[in-house]
C-alpha cells in the first residue's frame, strides 16, 4: 500500500498540471473536468449534455491538447455517412486494385460534436469502434489506436434535425455528464479571460505511456469487499427497487445493466486517484454514481408524465441503499 501511495503522489502532480492547462481555456465546470479525466484515465467514453454556449467543445479540445496523442473533431450532421467515420475502399483504375483510406476514427481522442444530429446508421457505425476498439472496412477488420476515446456532445433543447441515440449506443458511454450555466462570479471570470485577455496556448503534458502507467496504477487501488457489495446493491436497486424499500411506483421501466457495475467500480477508483488516495471510500461511489447511472435507468411513461428524472431516482437510491 505504501508503494502505491508513493506512485499516486508522483502521478498526482502530473494530473495537477493537466488541470492547470485545462484551466487556461475553461472556467469552473469542475464536474465536467473530473468526468473527462475519469474517461481519459479509465479508457471509458463520455457523453456530455448541455445547452449551447457552455464550453462543451472547448473543454474536450482543451483536454485533448494536454495529451500528446492524435485528436480529431468530427462535426455530426444529418448528411454524414458511415464511411465518413470509418473510411472506405477506393478503386484505382490504373492499378486495377483497391486501396483503403482510413477515416477519422483512426485517432486516439475523438470529439463527436453534436452526436445526435447524425442518423442512426452513422451512430451505429460507432458501436463496433466504441466497444470492440476496431472497425471493419470492406472485408478487413482494423484495430483502432491505443488509447481510443470518444468524447461526445449533444444539445438537449434543440430537437429539430436530431436523432435520439439508441439505448445500445448510450450504454457504451461510461459516463453521461450534465452541465449547467456558470454562476455569476464564474461568468465574470469568463468575460475577463476571453474578452479582455490574450488567449493562452495549452501545452501537452501527458504522453500515452504515462496514461497507461496511471491506468495500471488505478487498477491497484484498494476497494473493500463491503464497498463492492454496495456498488452491486446500487445497481440491483435500479432493477428491483421494492427489495430495497424504494417506493417509486413503477417509474423505472428498465434498470442499469451489469456494465454499470463495472463502470461504477472503475469510476470510483479514478475518483480516489484524483484525490490522491490509494483506497476507495463510499463518497467516491456517491460522487461518480449519478454520471454512471443516469443514462442507464430507463424511465416509464408514468415517470415522464410526472416529470421525474433519472437523477431523482438516483437520489432515492442513495437514501434507500445502506452505506457500509
PDB file of N, CA and C in Angstrom, residues 13-73:
ATOM      1  N   UNK A  13       0.875  14.882  -9.242  1.00  0.00           N
ATOM      2  CA  UNK A  13       1.472  16.146  -9.692  1.00  0.00           C
ATOM      3  C   UNK A  13       1.228  16.348 -11.180  1.00  0.00           C
ATOM      4  N   UNK A  14       1.284  15.262 -11.934  1.00  0.00           N
ATOM      5  CA  UNK A  14       1.033  15.338 -13.370  1.00  0.00           C
ATOM      6  C   UNK A  14      -0.418  15.720 -13.643  1.00  0.00           C
ATOM      7  N   UNK A  15      -1.342  15.148 -12.879  1.00  0.00           N
ATOM      8  CA  UNK A  15      -2.764  15.482 -13.037  1.00  0.00           C
ATOM      9  C   UNK A  15      -3.004  16.946 -12.689  1.00  0.00           C
ATOM     10  N   UNK A  16      -2.293  17.455 -11.689  1.00  0.00           N
ATOM     11  CA  UNK A  16      -2.427  18.869 -11.319  1.00  0.00           C
ATOM     12  C   UNK A  16      -1.991  19.767 -12.465  1.00  0.00           C
ATOM     13  N   UNK A  17      -0.951  19.367 -13.193  1.00  0.00           N
ATOM     14  CA  UNK A  17      -0.507  20.134 -14.362  1.00  0.00           C
ATOM     15  C   UNK A  17      -1.557  20.091 -15.466  1.00  0.00           C
ATOM     16  N   UNK A  18      -2.198  18.922 -15.631  1.00  0.00           N
ATOM     17  CA  UNK A  18      -3.258  18.805 -16.636  1.00  0.00           C
ATOM     18  C   UNK A  18      -4.405  19.752 -16.291  1.00  0.00           C
ATOM     19  N   UNK A  19      -4.813  19.764 -15.025  1.00  0.00           N
ATOM     20  CA  UNK A  19      -5.889  20.667 -14.592  1.00  0.00           C
ATOM     21  C   UNK A  19      -5.510  22.128 -14.847  1.00  0.00           C
ATOM     22  N   UNK A  20      -4.259  22.460 -14.571  1.00  0.00           N
ATOM     23  CA  UNK A  20      -3.805  23.833 -14.765  1.00  0.00           C
ATOM     24  C   UNK A  20      -3.885  24.234 -16.234  1.00  0.00           C
ATOM     25  N   UNK A  21      -3.487  23.330 -17.124  1.00  0.00           N
ATOM     26  CA  UNK A  21      -3.536  23.632 -18.558  1.00  0.00           C
ATOM     27  C   UNK A  21      -4.980  23.759 -19.036  1.00  0.00           C
ATOM     28  N   UNK A  22      -5.870  22.863 -18.559  1.00  0.00           N
ATOM     29  CA  UNK A  22      -7.284  22.953 -18.946  1.00  0.00           C
ATOM     30  C   UNK A  22      -7.873  24.264 -18.444  1.00  0.00           C
ATOM     31  N   UNK A  23      -7.424  24.716 -17.258  1.00  0.00           N
ATOM     32  CA  UNK A  23      -7.915  25.971 -16.693  1.00  0.00           C
ATOM     33  C   UNK A  23      -7.609  27.187 -17.530  1.00  0.00           C
ATOM     34  N   UNK A  24      -6.656  27.069 -18.474  1.00  0.00           N
ATOM     35  CA  UNK A  24      -6.375  28.191 -19.374  1.00  0.00           C
ATOM     36  C   UNK A  24      -7.540  28.452 -20.330  1.00  0.00           C
ATOM     37  N   UNK A  25      -8.312  27.408 -20.611  1.00  0.00           N
ATOM     38  CA  UNK A  25      -9.414  27.535 -21.573  1.00  0.00           C
ATOM     39  C   UNK A  25     -10.782  27.390 -20.938  1.00  0.00           C
ATOM     40  N   UNK A  26     -10.836  26.928 -19.688  1.00  0.00           N
ATOM     41  CA  UNK A  26     -12.119  26.620 -19.068  1.00  0.00           C
ATOM     42  C   UNK A  26     -12.174  27.210 -17.671  1.00  0.00           C
ATOM     43  N   UNK A  27     -13.311  27.829 -17.346  1.00  0.00           N
ATOM     44  CA  UNK A  27     -13.533  28.390 -16.017  1.00  0.00           C
ATOM     45  C   UNK A  27     -14.598  27.559 -15.311  1.00  0.00           C
ATOM     46  N   UNK A  28     -14.292  27.109 -14.096  1.00  0.00           N
ATOM     47  CA  UNK A  28     -15.267  26.318 -13.355  1.00  0.00           C
ATOM     48  C   UNK A  28     -15.474  24.947 -13.987  1.00  0.00           C
ATOM     49  N   UNK A  29     -16.735  24.487 -13.989  1.00  0.00           N
ATOM     50  CA  UNK A  29     -17.121  23.185 -14.570  1.00  0.00           C
ATOM     51  C   UNK A  29     -16.257  22.058 -14.006  1.00  0.00           C
ATOM     52  N   UNK A  30     -16.103  22.032 -12.688  1.00  0.00           N
ATOM     53  CA  UNK A  30     -15.254  21.035 -12.046  1.00  0.00           C
ATOM     54  C   UNK A  30     -15.752  19.621 -12.297  1.00  0.00           C
ATOM     55  N   UNK A  31     -17.067  19.420 -12.275  1.00  0.00           N
ATOM     56  CA  UNK A  31     -17.617  18.089 -12.519  1.00  0.00           C
ATOM     57  C   UNK A  31     -17.306  17.620 -13.932  1.00  0.00           C
ATOM     58  N   UNK A  32     -17.355  18.548 -14.886  1.00  0.00           N
ATOM     59  CA  UNK A  32     -17.041  18.207 -16.273  1.00  0.00           C
ATOM     60  C   UNK A  32     -15.578  17.808 -16.407  1.00  0.00           C
ATOM     61  N   UNK A  33     -14.688  18.573 -15.799  1.00  0.00           N
ATOM     62  CA  UNK A  33     -13.254  18.260 -15.870  1.00  0.00           C
ATOM     63  C   UNK A  33     -12.973  16.907 -15.236  1.00  0.00           C
ATOM     64  N   UNK A  34     -13.566  16.657 -14.054  1.00  0.00           N
ATOM     65  CA  UNK A  34     -13.364  15.368 -13.388  1.00  0.00           C
ATOM     66  C   UNK A  34     -13.898  14.220 -14.245  1.00  0.00           C
ATOM     67  N   UNK A  35     -15.040  14.441 -14.879  1.00  0.00           N
ATOM     68  CA  UNK A  35     -15.606  13.403 -15.735  1.00  0.00           C
ATOM     69  C   UNK A  35     -14.729  13.112 -16.942  1.00  0.00           C
ATOM     70  N   UNK A  36     -14.195  14.161 -17.562  1.00  0.00           N
ATOM     71  CA  UNK A  36     -13.307  13.966 -18.712  1.00  0.00           C
ATOM     72  C   UNK A  36     -12.026  13.248 -18.299  1.00  0.00           C
ATOM     73  N   UNK A  37     -11.485  13.606 -17.140  1.00  0.00           N
ATOM     74  CA  UNK A  37     -10.286  12.924 -16.647  1.00  0.00           C
ATOM     75  C   UNK A  37     -10.588  11.468 -16.311  1.00  0.00           C
ATOM     76  N   UNK A  38     -11.790  11.212 -15.787  1.00  0.00           N
ATOM     77  CA  UNK A  38     -12.187   9.833 -15.490  1.00  0.00           C
ATOM     78  C   UNK A  38     -12.225   9.001 -16.762  1.00  0.00           C
ATOM     79  N   UNK A  39     -12.816   9.555 -17.814  1.00  0.00           N
ATOM     80  CA  UNK A  39     -12.843   8.845 -19.088  1.00  0.00           C
ATOM     81  C   UNK A  39     -11.451   8.624 -19.650  1.00  0.00           C
ATOM     82  N   UNK A  40     -10.607   9.652 -19.555  1.00  0.00           N
ATOM     83  CA  UNK A  40      -9.250   9.557 -20.096  1.00  0.00           C
ATOM     84  C   UNK A  40      -8.425   8.501 -19.366  1.00  0.00           C
ATOM     85  N   UNK A  41      -8.525   8.469 -18.034  1.00  0.00           N
ATOM     86  CA  UNK A  41      -7.692   7.572 -17.238  1.00  0.00           C
ATOM     87  C   UNK A  41      -8.207   6.139 -17.209  1.00  0.00           C
ATOM     88  N   UNK A  42      -9.485   5.947 -17.511  1.00  0.00           N
ATOM     89  CA  UNK A  42     -10.053   4.598 -17.484  1.00  0.00           C
ATOM     90  C   UNK A  42     -10.349   4.051 -18.871  1.00  0.00           C
ATOM     91  N   UNK A  43     -10.195   4.901 -19.900  1.00  0.00           N
ATOM     92  CA  UNK A  43     -10.495   4.454 -21.257  1.00  0.00           C
ATOM     93  C   UNK A  43     -11.972   4.353 -21.547  1.00  0.00           C
ATOM     94  N   UNK A  44     -12.801   5.018 -20.738  1.00  0.00           N
ATOM     95  CA  UNK A  44     -14.249   4.985 -20.934  1.00  0.00           C
ATOM     96  C   UNK A  44     -14.731   6.186 -21.726  1.00  0.00           C
ATOM     97  N   UNK A  45     -15.705   5.958 -22.589  1.00  0.00           N
ATOM     98  CA  UNK A  45     -16.246   7.035 -23.416  1.00  0.00           C
ATOM     99  C   UNK A  45     -17.181   7.912 -22.589  1.00  0.00           C
ATOM    100  N   UNK A  46     -17.264   9.190 -22.967  1.00  0.00           N
ATOM    101  CA  UNK A  46     -18.021  10.168 -22.180  1.00  0.00           C
ATOM    102  C   UNK A  46     -19.001  10.910 -23.080  1.00  0.00           C
ATOM    103  N   UNK A  47     -20.253  11.025 -22.629  1.00  0.00           N
ATOM    104  CA  UNK A  47     -21.281  11.797 -23.315  1.00  0.00           C
ATOM    105  C   UNK A  47     -21.576  13.043 -22.481  1.00  0.00           C
ATOM    106  N   UNK A  48     -21.468  14.215 -23.097  1.00  0.00           N
ATOM    107  CA  UNK A  48     -21.665  15.486 -22.396  1.00  0.00           C
ATOM    108  C   UNK A  48     -22.916  16.150 -22.943  1.00  0.00           C
ATOM    109  N   UNK A  49     -23.830  16.503 -22.048  1.00  0.00           N
ATOM    110  CA  UNK A  49     -25.083  17.121 -22.463  1.00  0.00           C
ATOM    111  C   UNK A  49     -25.245  18.470 -21.784  1.00  0.00           C
ATOM    112  N   UNK A  50     -25.565  19.478 -22.579  1.00  0.00           N
ATOM    113  CA  UNK A  50     -25.773  20.815 -22.038  1.00  0.00           C
ATOM    114  C   UNK A  50     -26.236  21.753 -23.130  1.00  0.00           C
ATOM    115  N   UNK A  51     -26.842  22.861 -22.729  1.00  0.00           N
ATOM    116  CA  UNK A  51     -27.345  23.833 -23.696  1.00  0.00           C
ATOM    117  C   UNK A  51     -26.171  24.481 -24.419  1.00  0.00           C
ATOM    118  N   UNK A  52     -26.415  25.128 -25.559  1.00  0.00           N
ATOM    119  CA  UNK A  52     -25.312  25.747 -26.307  1.00  0.00           C
ATOM    120  C   UNK A  52     -24.602  26.830 -25.498  1.00  0.00           C
ATOM    121  N   UNK A  53     -23.305  26.944 -25.758  1.00  0.00           N
ATOM    122  CA  UNK A  53     -22.531  28.030 -25.162  1.00  0.00           C
ATOM    123  C   UNK A  53     -21.910  27.727 -23.822  1.00  0.00           C
ATOM    124  N   UNK A  54     -21.911  26.467 -23.387  1.00  0.00           N
ATOM    125  CA  UNK A  54     -21.356  26.124 -22.077  1.00  0.00           C
ATOM    126  C   UNK A  54     -19.948  25.539 -22.166  1.00  0.00           C
ATOM    127  N   UNK A  55     -19.293  25.700 -23.302  1.00  0.00           N
ATOM    128  CA  UNK A  55     -17.893  25.301 -23.500  1.00  0.00           C
ATOM    129  C   UNK A  55     -17.696  23.792 -23.485  1.00  0.00           C
ATOM    130  N   UNK A  56     -18.695  23.040 -23.960  1.00  0.00           N
ATOM    131  CA  UNK A  56     -18.539  21.586 -24.034  1.00  0.00           C
ATOM    132  C   UNK A  56     -17.397  21.225 -24.989  1.00  0.00           C
ATOM    133  N   UNK A  57     -17.464  21.801 -26.190  1.00  0.00           N
ATOM    134  CA  UNK A  57     -16.431  21.517 -27.186  1.00  0.00           C
ATOM    135  C   UNK A  57     -15.075  22.037 -26.739  1.00  0.00           C
ATOM    136  N   UNK A  58     -15.049  23.224 -26.158  1.00  0.00           N
ATOM    137  CA  UNK A  58     -13.783  23.807 -25.701  1.00  0.00           C
ATOM    138  C   UNK A  58     -13.135  22.951 -24.623  1.00  0.00           C
ATOM    139  N   UNK A  59     -13.945  22.385 -23.734  1.00  0.00           N
ATOM    140  CA  UNK A  59     -13.405  21.544 -22.661  1.00  0.00           C
ATOM    141  C   UNK A  59     -12.748  20.290 -23.229  1.00  0.00           C
ATOM    142  N   UNK A  60     -13.405  19.658 -24.200  1.00  0.00           N
ATOM    143  CA  UNK A  60     -12.848  18.445 -24.797  1.00  0.00           C
ATOM    144  C   UNK A  60     -11.563  18.760 -25.552  1.00  0.00           C
ATOM    145  N   UNK A  61     -11.573  19.851 -26.313  1.00  0.00           N
ATOM    146  CA  UNK A  61     -10.381  20.226 -27.073  1.00  0.00           C
ATOM    147  C   UNK A  61      -9.234  20.604 -26.143  1.00  0.00           C
ATOM    148  N   UNK A  62      -9.561  21.231 -25.002  1.00  0.00           N
ATOM    149  CA  UNK A  62      -8.524  21.579 -24.027  1.00  0.00           C
ATOM    150  C   UNK A  62      -7.907  20.313 -23.440  1.00  0.00           C
ATOM    151  N   UNK A  63      -8.755  19.330 -23.098  1.00  0.00           N
ATOM    152  CA  UNK A  63      -8.239  18.068 -22.564  1.00  0.00           C
ATOM    153  C   UNK A  63      -7.346  17.381 -23.588  1.00  0.00           C
ATOM    154  N   UNK A  64      -7.812  17.334 -24.838  1.00  0.00           N
ATOM    155  CA  UNK A  64      -7.027  16.670 -25.884  1.00  0.00           C
ATOM    156  C   UNK A  64      -5.683  17.364 -26.091  1.00  0.00           C
ATOM    157  N   UNK A  65      -5.643  18.680 -25.910  1.00  0.00           N
ATOM    158  CA  UNK A  65      -4.398  19.425 -26.104  1.00  0.00           C
ATOM    159  C   UNK A  65      -3.367  19.118 -25.037  1.00  0.00           C
ATOM    160  N   UNK A  66      -3.806  18.638 -23.868  1.00  0.00           N
ATOM    161  CA  UNK A  66      -2.857  18.317 -22.799  1.00  0.00           C
ATOM    162  C   UNK A  66      -2.225  16.942 -22.987  1.00  0.00           C
ATOM    163  N   UNK A  67      -2.728  16.163 -23.932  1.00  0.00           N
ATOM    164  CA  UNK A  67      -2.236  14.805 -24.161  1.00  0.00           C
ATOM    165  C   UNK A  67      -1.472  14.770 -25.487  1.00  0.00           C
ATOM    166  N   UNK A  68      -0.314  14.155 -25.459  1.00  0.00           N
ATOM    167  CA  UNK A  68       0.475  14.017 -26.681  1.00  0.00           C
ATOM    168  C   UNK A  68      -0.050  12.833 -27.487  1.00  0.00           C
ATOM    169  N   UNK A  69      -1.235  13.022 -28.049  1.00  0.00           N
ATOM    170  CA  UNK A  69      -1.895  11.956 -28.799  1.00  0.00           C
ATOM    171  C   UNK A  69      -2.639  12.580 -29.977  1.00  0.00           C
ATOM    172  N   UNK A  70      -3.033  11.748 -30.926  1.00  0.00           N
ATOM    173  CA  UNK A  70      -3.752  12.222 -32.110  1.00  0.00           C
ATOM    174  C   UNK A  70      -5.199  12.549 -31.745  1.00  0.00           C
ATOM    175  N   UNK A  71      -5.660  13.705 -32.192  1.00  0.00           N
ATOM    176  CA  UNK A  71      -7.003  14.176 -31.861  1.00  0.00           C
ATOM    177  C   UNK A  71      -7.730  14.553 -33.145  1.00  0.00           C
ATOM    178  N   UNK A  72      -9.020  14.216 -33.198  1.00  0.00           N
ATOM    179  CA  UNK A  72      -9.828  14.571 -34.370  1.00  0.00           C
ATOM    180  C   UNK A  72     -11.217  14.999 -33.933  1.00  0.00           C
ATOM    181  N   UNK A  73     -11.662  16.113 -34.452  1.00  0.00           N
ATOM    182  CA  UNK A  73     -13.017  16.594 -34.185  1.00  0.00           C
ATOM    183  C   UNK A  73     -13.902  16.281 -35.382  1.00  0.00           C
TER     184      UNK A  73
END
